[in-house]
Amino acid sequence: MDGYGLYQLGDEHDALREAVRDLAEKEIAPHATEVDEQERFPAEALAALNKAGFAAPHIAEAYDGQGADSVATNIVIEEVARVCASSSLIPAVNKLGTMNLILGGSEELKKQVLSQIAAGEMASYALSEREAGSDTASMRTRARQDGDHWVLNGTKCWITNAGESSWYTVMAVSNPEAAKPVDGISAFMVHKDDPGFVVGSKERKLGIKGSPTREIHFENCTIPEDRIIGQPGQGLRLALRTLDHTRHSIGAQALGIAQGALDAAVAYVKERKQFGKAIAEFQGIQFMLADMATKVEAARHLVYAAAAKVERGAPDGSFASSAAKTFASDTAMEVTTDAVQLFGGAGYTRDFPVERMMRDAKITQIYEGTNQIQRLVMARSLLRG
Ligand SMILES: Cc1cc2nc3c(=O)[nH]c(=O)nc-3n(C[C@H](O)[C@H](O)[C@H](O)COP(=O)(O)OP(=O)(O)OC[C@H]3O[C@@H](n4cnc5c(N)ncnc54)[C@H](O)[C@@H]3O)c2cc1C
């Protein structure tokens, strides 16, 4: 491929963006303010995304999914996040909640779970605990084998879309005696109707208020033995490999939020008049816009390149995914803050979406590994050579 084509998405990706943008503007954007204000799940977005096949576009055709590649999946997440970050967590977390299974699960388990997600059910990912956030290997949730079942006990914390999802990828310690904690952790698929699975109360958050974040409890939660993903002891490695495939998608979410704020700011400065002219005519405003747009464009290239690298198994895929997530989320925070600034006092009110976008942007620097942890991952990979 020549360099010209290399830096241009294909027609299919462009057509996909057009279709998702149209759907997002017509069916998701009109509810975004209310979803945020009422802290309610964006049911309209879920219905619209399901109808169009965009709720879990990454599921392979073999499981009745759309078979979207990772760049296409990121375009879906980006375009939904441009109007409603909470709603963009539907496709993003459906990927996060199924990636362990896709990477390491048995064919029978894949058939059972992935076809349900393709048909409209949702999946969540349960790694974090109250005392095991960045230090994931210190988790305390236990899984013990009992005949032909696994019995889980413990509590997972901060689980996105918990209570809405049907399936949960759960990491738990199955061998507390393992020499290295990472080798003692296994991953399981737990269904909401499994006995002993309990959904806790909702967190009260700064942003992404339409996406419920809850604890989930396992009280002698009993699941069939074939719900383990891969072999015992592979769970944390699979969970960390999953994050390589999904951190750039959080980058895509951040990118969408930043693009939404930039678009709103460009429209506002052309309308708002001070000193007898549109504020867009002031060079101080123009320079801000130029810097915002530059960062958004740079983030877009990093996010798409990382998605492609991870999918084709490039050796620097993990680095690229962390770099894309870090740069795009820092960009989203900066660009949304600047957008509020460009709106002046109006930007600080709930009458305009930039205030919500600034609150929503913050989480992208925290979840799926904080940006400090991303920088550790990147530095380790650089120093390993
Ligand atoms: C809204 C929301 C949704 C979430 N969704 C999910 C989900 O669906 N599934 C899931 O499993 N988890 C989820 N999480 C959890 C999220 O991934 C963790 O919050 C995150 O990994 C950080 O862990 P922590 O909150 O325990 O912070 P801590 O680990 O306690 O970190 C506190 C601070 O210390 C810094 N820090 C920690 N260790 C180091 C270090 N070695 N070097 C430098 N700095 C360090 C951190 O960067 C941070 O600034 C979610 C969290 C939130 C808030």
PDB file of N, CA and C in Angstrom, residues 34-93:
ATOM      1  N   GLU A  34     -30.996  14.642  29.490  1.00  0.00           N
ATOM      2  CA  GLU A  34     -31.909  14.054  30.474  1.00  0.00           C
ATOM      3  C   GLU A  34     -31.286  12.825  31.151  1.00  0.00           C
ATOM      4  N   VAL A  35     -30.597  12.024  30.360  1.00  0.00           N
ATOM      5  CA  VAL A  35     -29.930  10.830  30.906  1.00  0.00           C
ATOM      6  C   VAL A  35     -28.948  11.252  31.998  1.00  0.00           C
ATOM      7  N   ASP A  36     -28.205  12.334  31.723  1.00  0.00           N
ATOM      8  CA  ASP A  36     -27.223  12.848  32.693  1.00  0.00           C
ATOM      9  C   ASP A  36     -27.919  13.425  33.926  1.00  0.00           C
ATOM     10  N   GLU A  37     -28.925  14.273  33.690  1.00  0.00           N
ATOM     11  CA  GLU A  37     -29.613  14.943  34.812  1.00  0.00           C
ATOM     12  C   GLU A  37     -30.319  13.938  35.712  1.00  0.00           C
ATOM     13  N   GLN A  38     -30.958  12.946  35.089  1.00  0.00           N
ATOM     14  CA  GLN A  38     -31.733  11.970  35.882  1.00  0.00           C
ATOM     15  C   GLN A  38     -30.890  10.762  36.287  1.00  0.00           C
ATOM     16  N   GLU A  39     -29.646  10.749  35.873  1.00  0.00           N
ATOM     17  CA  GLU A  39     -28.741   9.627  36.177  1.00  0.00           C
ATOM     18  C   GLU A  39     -29.402   8.295  35.840  1.00  0.00           C
ATOM     19  N   ARG A  40     -29.989   8.243  34.642  1.00  0.00           N
ATOM     20  CA  ARG A  40     -30.704   7.019  34.257  1.00  0.00           C
ATOM     21  C   ARG A  40     -30.018   6.348  33.067  1.00  0.00           C
ATOM     22  N   PHE A  41     -30.213   5.024  32.996  1.00  0.00           N
ATOM     23  CA  PHE A  41     -29.606   4.253  31.911  1.00  0.00           C
ATOM     24  C   PHE A  41     -30.197   4.693  30.562  1.00  0.00           C
ATOM     25  N   PRO A  42     -29.347   4.891  29.552  1.00  0.00           N
ATOM     26  CA  PRO A  42     -29.856   5.361  28.248  1.00  0.00           C
ATOM     27  C   PRO A  42     -30.522   4.234  27.445  1.00  0.00           C
ATOM     28  N   ALA A  43     -31.739   3.879  27.858  1.00  0.00           N
ATOM     29  CA  ALA A  43     -32.448   2.750  27.228  1.00  0.00           C
ATOM     30  C   ALA A  43     -32.696   3.023  25.743  1.00  0.00           C
ATOM     31  N   GLU A  44     -32.936   4.308  25.400  1.00  0.00           N
ATOM     32  CA  GLU A  44     -33.183   4.635  23.979  1.00  0.00           C
ATOM     33  C   GLU A  44     -31.940   4.336  23.151  1.00  0.00           C
ATOM     34  N   ALA A  45     -30.774   4.639  23.736  1.00  0.00           N
ATOM     35  CA  ALA A  45     -29.516   4.397  23.016  1.00  0.00           C
ATOM     36  C   ALA A  45     -29.320   2.896  22.823  1.00  0.00           C
ATOM     37  N   LEU A  46     -29.579   2.121  23.880  1.00  0.00           N
ATOM     38  CA  LEU A  46     -29.407   0.664  23.770  1.00  0.00           C
ATOM     39  C   LEU A  46     -30.315   0.109  22.669  1.00  0.00           C
ATOM     40  N   ALA A  47     -31.561   0.563  22.655  1.00  0.00           N
ATOM     41  CA  ALA A  47     -32.508   0.057  21.646  1.00  0.00           C
ATOM     42  C   ALA A  47     -32.038   0.431  20.237  1.00  0.00           C
ATOM     43  N   ALA A  48     -31.618   1.696  20.079  1.00  0.00           N
ATOM     44  CA  ALA A  48     -31.204   2.163  18.746  1.00  0.00           C
ATOM     45  C   ALA A  48     -29.936   1.441  18.297  1.00  0.00           C
ATOM     46  N   LEU A  49     -28.988   1.273  19.218  1.00  0.00           N
ATOM     47  CA  LEU A  49     -27.726   0.609  18.861  1.00  0.00           C
ATOM     48  C   LEU A  49     -27.974  -0.857  18.518  1.00  0.00           C
ATOM     49  N   ASN A  50     -28.839  -1.500  19.292  1.00  0.00           N
ATOM     50  CA  ASN A  50     -29.158  -2.904  19.007  1.00  0.00           C
ATOM     51  C   ASN A  50     -29.822  -3.058  17.643  1.00  0.00           C
ATOM     52  N   LYS A  51     -30.764  -2.161  17.373  1.00  0.00           N
ATOM     53  CA  LYS A  51     -31.509  -2.256  16.114  1.00  0.00           C
ATOM     54  C   LYS A  51     -30.569  -2.136  14.909  1.00  0.00           C
ATOM     55  N   ALA A  52     -29.559  -1.267  15.057  1.00  0.00           N
ATOM     56  CA  ALA A  52     -28.644  -1.027  13.937  1.00  0.00           C
ATOM     57  C   ALA A  52     -27.457  -1.988  13.921  1.00  0.00           C
ATOM     58  N   GLY A  53     -27.352  -2.839  14.960  1.00  0.00           N
ATOM     59  CA  GLY A  53     -26.206  -3.753  15.014  1.00  0.00           C
ATOM     60  C   GLY A  53     -24.937  -3.090  15.523  1.00  0.00           C
ATOM     61  N   PHE A  54     -25.074  -1.983  16.266  1.00  0.00           N
ATOM     62  CA  PHE A  54     -23.903  -1.249  16.748  1.00  0.00           C
ATOM     63  C   PHE A  54     -23.657  -1.413  18.252  1.00  0.00           C
ATOM     64  N   ALA A  55     -24.446  -2.248  18.944  1.00  0.00           N
ATOM     65  CA  ALA A  55     -24.287  -2.343  20.403  1.00  0.00           C
ATOM     66  C   ALA A  55     -23.070  -3.182  20.794  1.00  0.00           C
ATOM     67  N   ALA A  56     -22.743  -4.149  19.956  1.00  0.00           N
ATOM     68  CA  ALA A  56     -21.558  -4.993  20.205  1.00  0.00           C
ATOM     69  C   ALA A  56     -20.979  -5.374  18.850  1.00  0.00           C
ATOM     70  N   PRO A  57     -20.528  -4.360  18.089  1.00  0.00           N
ATOM     71  CA  PRO A  57     -20.180  -4.627  16.682  1.00  0.00           C
ATOM     72  C   PRO A  57     -18.978  -5.543  16.510  1.00  0.00           C
ATOM     73  N   HIS A  58     -18.196  -5.734  17.587  1.00  0.00           N
ATOM     74  CA  HIS A  58     -16.961  -6.528  17.486  1.00  0.00           C
ATOM     75  C   HIS A  58     -17.223  -8.031  17.444  1.00  0.00           C
ATOM     76  N   ILE A  59     -18.443  -8.467  17.794  1.00  0.00           N
ATOM     77  CA  ILE A  59     -18.705  -9.915  17.833  1.00  0.00           C
ATOM     78  C   ILE A  59     -18.639 -10.501  16.416  1.00  0.00           C
ATOM     79  N   ALA A  60     -17.910 -11.604  16.303  1.00  0.00           N
ATOM     80  CA  ALA A  60     -17.665 -12.200  14.975  1.00  0.00           C
ATOM     81  C   ALA A  60     -18.957 -12.733  14.354  1.00  0.00           C
ATOM     82  N   GLU A  61     -18.946 -12.795  13.040  1.00  0.00           N
ATOM     83  CA  GLU A  61     -20.116 -13.290  12.308  1.00  0.00           C
ATOM     84  C   GLU A  61     -20.432 -14.744  12.691  1.00  0.00           C
ATOM     85  N   ALA A  62     -19.391 -15.504  13.063  1.00  0.00           N
ATOM     86  CA  ALA A  62     -19.591 -16.903  13.460  1.00  0.00           C
ATOM     87  C   ALA A  62     -20.536 -17.021  14.657  1.00  0.00           C
ATOM     88  N   TYR A  63     -20.659 -15.949  15.419  1.00  0.00           N
ATOM     89  CA  TYR A  63     -21.570 -15.944  16.586  1.00  0.00           C
ATOM     90  C   TYR A  63     -22.744 -14.992  16.331  1.00  0.00           C
ATOM     91  N   ASP A  64     -23.057 -14.811  15.065  1.00  0.00           N
ATOM     92  CA  ASP A  64     -24.186 -13.978  14.629  1.00  0.00           C
ATOM     93  C   ASP A  64     -23.963 -12.492  14.868  1.00  0.00           C
ATOM     94  N   GLY A  65     -22.681 -12.083  14.993  1.00  0.00           N
ATOM     95  CA  GLY A  65     -22.385 -10.658  15.183  1.00  0.00           C
ATOM     96  C   GLY A  65     -22.075  -9.967  13.864  1.00  0.00           C
ATOM     97  N   GLN A  66     -21.613  -8.713  13.985  1.00  0.00           N
ATOM     98  CA  GLN A  66     -21.327  -7.900  12.798  1.00  0.00           C
ATOM     99  C   GLN A  66     -19.910  -8.127  12.283  1.00  0.00           C
ATOM    100  N   GLY A  67     -19.028  -8.647  13.143  1.00  0.00           N
ATOM    101  CA  GLY A  67     -17.653  -8.897  12.718  1.00  0.00           C
ATOM    102  C   GLY A  67     -16.873  -7.636  12.404  1.00  0.00           C
ATOM    103  N   ALA A  68     -17.166  -6.541  13.128  1.00  0.00           N
ATOM    104  CA  ALA A  68     -16.440  -5.280  12.874  1.00  0.00           C
ATOM    105  C   ALA A  68     -14.999  -5.401  13.353  1.00  0.00           C
ATOM    106  N   ASP A  69     -14.058  -4.841  12.586  1.00  0.00           N
ATOM    107  CA  ASP A  69     -12.664  -4.838  13.049  1.00  0.00           C
ATOM    108  C   ASP A  69     -12.508  -3.791  14.161  1.00  0.00           C
ATOM    109  N   SER A  70     -11.314  -3.733  14.735  1.00  0.00           N
ATOM    110  CA  SER A  70     -11.155  -2.889  15.933  1.00  0.00           C
ATOM    111  C   SER A  70     -11.242  -1.393  15.594  1.00  0.00           C
ATOM    112  N   VAL A  71     -10.822  -1.010  14.381  1.00  0.00           N
ATOM    113  CA  VAL A  71     -10.944   0.414  14.005  1.00  0.00           C
ATOM    114  C   VAL A  71     -12.427   0.764  13.837  1.00  0.00           C
ATOM    115  N   ALA A  72     -13.167  -0.134  13.188  1.00  0.00           N
ATOM    116  CA  ALA A  72     -14.607   0.109  13.003  1.00  0.00           C
ATOM    117  C   ALA A  72     -15.321   0.173  14.358  1.00  0.00           C
ATOM    118  N   THR A  73     -14.953  -0.722  15.266  1.00  0.00           N
ATOM    119  CA  THR A  73     -15.570  -0.703  16.595  1.00  0.00           C
ATOM    120  C   THR A  73     -15.267   0.627  17.291  1.00  0.00           C
ATOM    121  N   ASN A  74     -14.029   1.102  17.138  1.00  0.00           N
ATOM    122  CA  ASN A  74     -13.670   2.387  17.745  1.00  0.00           C
ATOM    123  C   ASN A  74     -14.442   3.546  17.117  1.00  0.00           C
ATOM    124  N   ILE A  75     -14.700   3.455  15.827  1.00  0.00           N
ATOM    125  CA  ILE A  75     -15.476   4.527  15.171  1.00  0.00           C
ATOM    126  C   ILE A  75     -16.883   4.577  15.766  1.00  0.00           C
ATOM    127  N   VAL A  76     -17.466   3.395  16.022  1.00  0.00           N
ATOM    128  CA  VAL A  76     -18.801   3.361  16.637  1.00  0.00           C
ATOM    129  C   VAL A  76     -18.740   4.033  18.023  1.00  0.00           C
ATOM    130  N   ILE A  77     -17.759   3.627  18.828  1.00  0.00           N
ATOM    131  CA  ILE A  77     -17.642   4.177  20.192  1.00  0.00           C
ATOM    132  C   ILE A  77     -17.415   5.694  20.126  1.00  0.00           C
ATOM    133  N   GLU A  78     -16.535   6.116  19.234  1.00  0.00           N
ATOM    134  CA  GLU A  78     -16.205   7.549  19.098  1.00  0.00           C
ATOM    135  C   GLU A  78     -17.439   8.371  18.727  1.00  0.00           C
ATOM    136  N   GLU A  79     -18.177   7.893  17.737  1.00  0.00           N
ATOM    137  CA  GLU A  79     -19.324   8.684  17.262  1.00  0.00           C
ATOM    138  C   GLU A  79     -20.452   8.736  18.288  1.00  0.00           C
ATOM    139  N   VAL A  80     -20.618   7.663  19.059  1.00  0.00           N
ATOM    140  CA  VAL A  80     -21.643   7.699  20.108  1.00  0.00           C
ATOM    141  C   VAL A  80     -21.171   8.630  21.227  1.00  0.00           C
ATOM    142  N   ALA A  81     -19.880   8.543  21.590  1.00  0.00           N
ATOM    143  CA  ALA A  81     -19.347   9.399  22.664  1.00  0.00           C
ATOM    144  C   ALA A  81     -19.402  10.876  22.293  1.00  0.00           C
ATOM    145  N   ARG A  82     -19.351  11.173  21.007  1.00  0.00           N
ATOM    146  CA  ARG A  82     -19.401  12.576  20.562  1.00  0.00           C
ATOM    147  C   ARG A  82     -20.697  13.256  21.034  1.00  0.00           C
ATOM    148  N   VAL A  83     -21.769  12.453  21.182  1.00  0.00           N
ATOM    149  CA  VAL A  83     -23.033  13.042  21.645  1.00  0.00           C
ATOM    150  C   VAL A  83     -23.398  12.614  23.065  1.00  0.00           C
ATOM    151  N   CYS A  84     -22.945  11.416  23.510  1.00  0.00           N
ATOM    152  CA  CYS A  84     -23.336  10.932  24.843  1.00  0.00           C
ATOM    153  C   CYS A  84     -22.323   9.880  25.316  1.00  0.00           C
ATOM    154  N   ALA A  85     -21.436  10.303  26.208  1.00  0.00           N
ATOM    155  CA  ALA A  85     -20.377   9.388  26.675  1.00  0.00           C
ATOM    156  C   ALA A  85     -20.972   8.180  27.392  1.00  0.00           C
ATOM    157  N   SER A  86     -22.050   8.401  28.164  1.00  0.00           N
ATOM    158  CA  SER A  86     -22.666   7.274  28.885  1.00  0.00           C
ATOM    159  C   SER A  86     -23.090   6.181  27.911  1.00  0.00           C
ATOM    160  N   SER A  87     -23.703   6.588  26.789  1.00  0.00           N
ATOM    161  CA  SER A  87     -24.186   5.608  25.815  1.00  0.00           C
ATOM    162  C   SER A  87     -23.033   4.894  25.123  1.00  0.00           C
ATOM    163  N   SER A  88     -21.892   5.576  24.989  1.00  0.00           N
ATOM    164  CA  SER A  88     -20.759   4.942  24.297  1.00  0.00           C
ATOM    165  C   SER A  88     -20.196   3.788  25.113  1.00  0.00           C
ATOM    166  N   LEU A  89     -20.556   3.722  26.400  1.00  0.00           N
ATOM    167  CA  LEU A  89     -20.094   2.601  27.218  1.00  0.00           C
ATOM    168  C   LEU A  89     -20.861   1.318  26.890  1.00  0.00           C
ATOM    169  N   ILE A  90     -21.922   1.409  26.102  1.00  0.00           N
ATOM    170  CA  ILE A  90     -22.625   0.174  25.697  1.00  0.00           C
ATOM    171  C   ILE A  90     -21.713  -0.633  24.755  1.00  0.00           C
ATOM    172  N   PRO A  91     -21.304  -0.086  23.595  1.00  0.00           N
ATOM    173  CA  PRO A  91     -20.388  -0.884  22.763  1.00  0.00           C
ATOM    174  C   PRO A  91     -19.021  -1.093  23.404  1.00  0.00           C
ATOM    175  N   ALA A  92     -18.523  -0.097  24.151  1.00  0.00           N
ATOM    176  CA  ALA A  92     -17.170  -0.224  24.728  1.00  0.00           C
ATOM    177  C   ALA A  92     -17.119  -1.343  25.760  1.00  0.00           C
ATOM    178  N   VAL A  93     -18.117  -1.393  26.644  1.00  0.00           N
ATOM    179  CA  VAL A  93     -18.061  -2.383  27.730  1.00  0.00           C
ATOM    180  C   VAL A  93     -18.540  -3.750  27.238  1.00  0.00           C
TER     181      VAL A  93
END
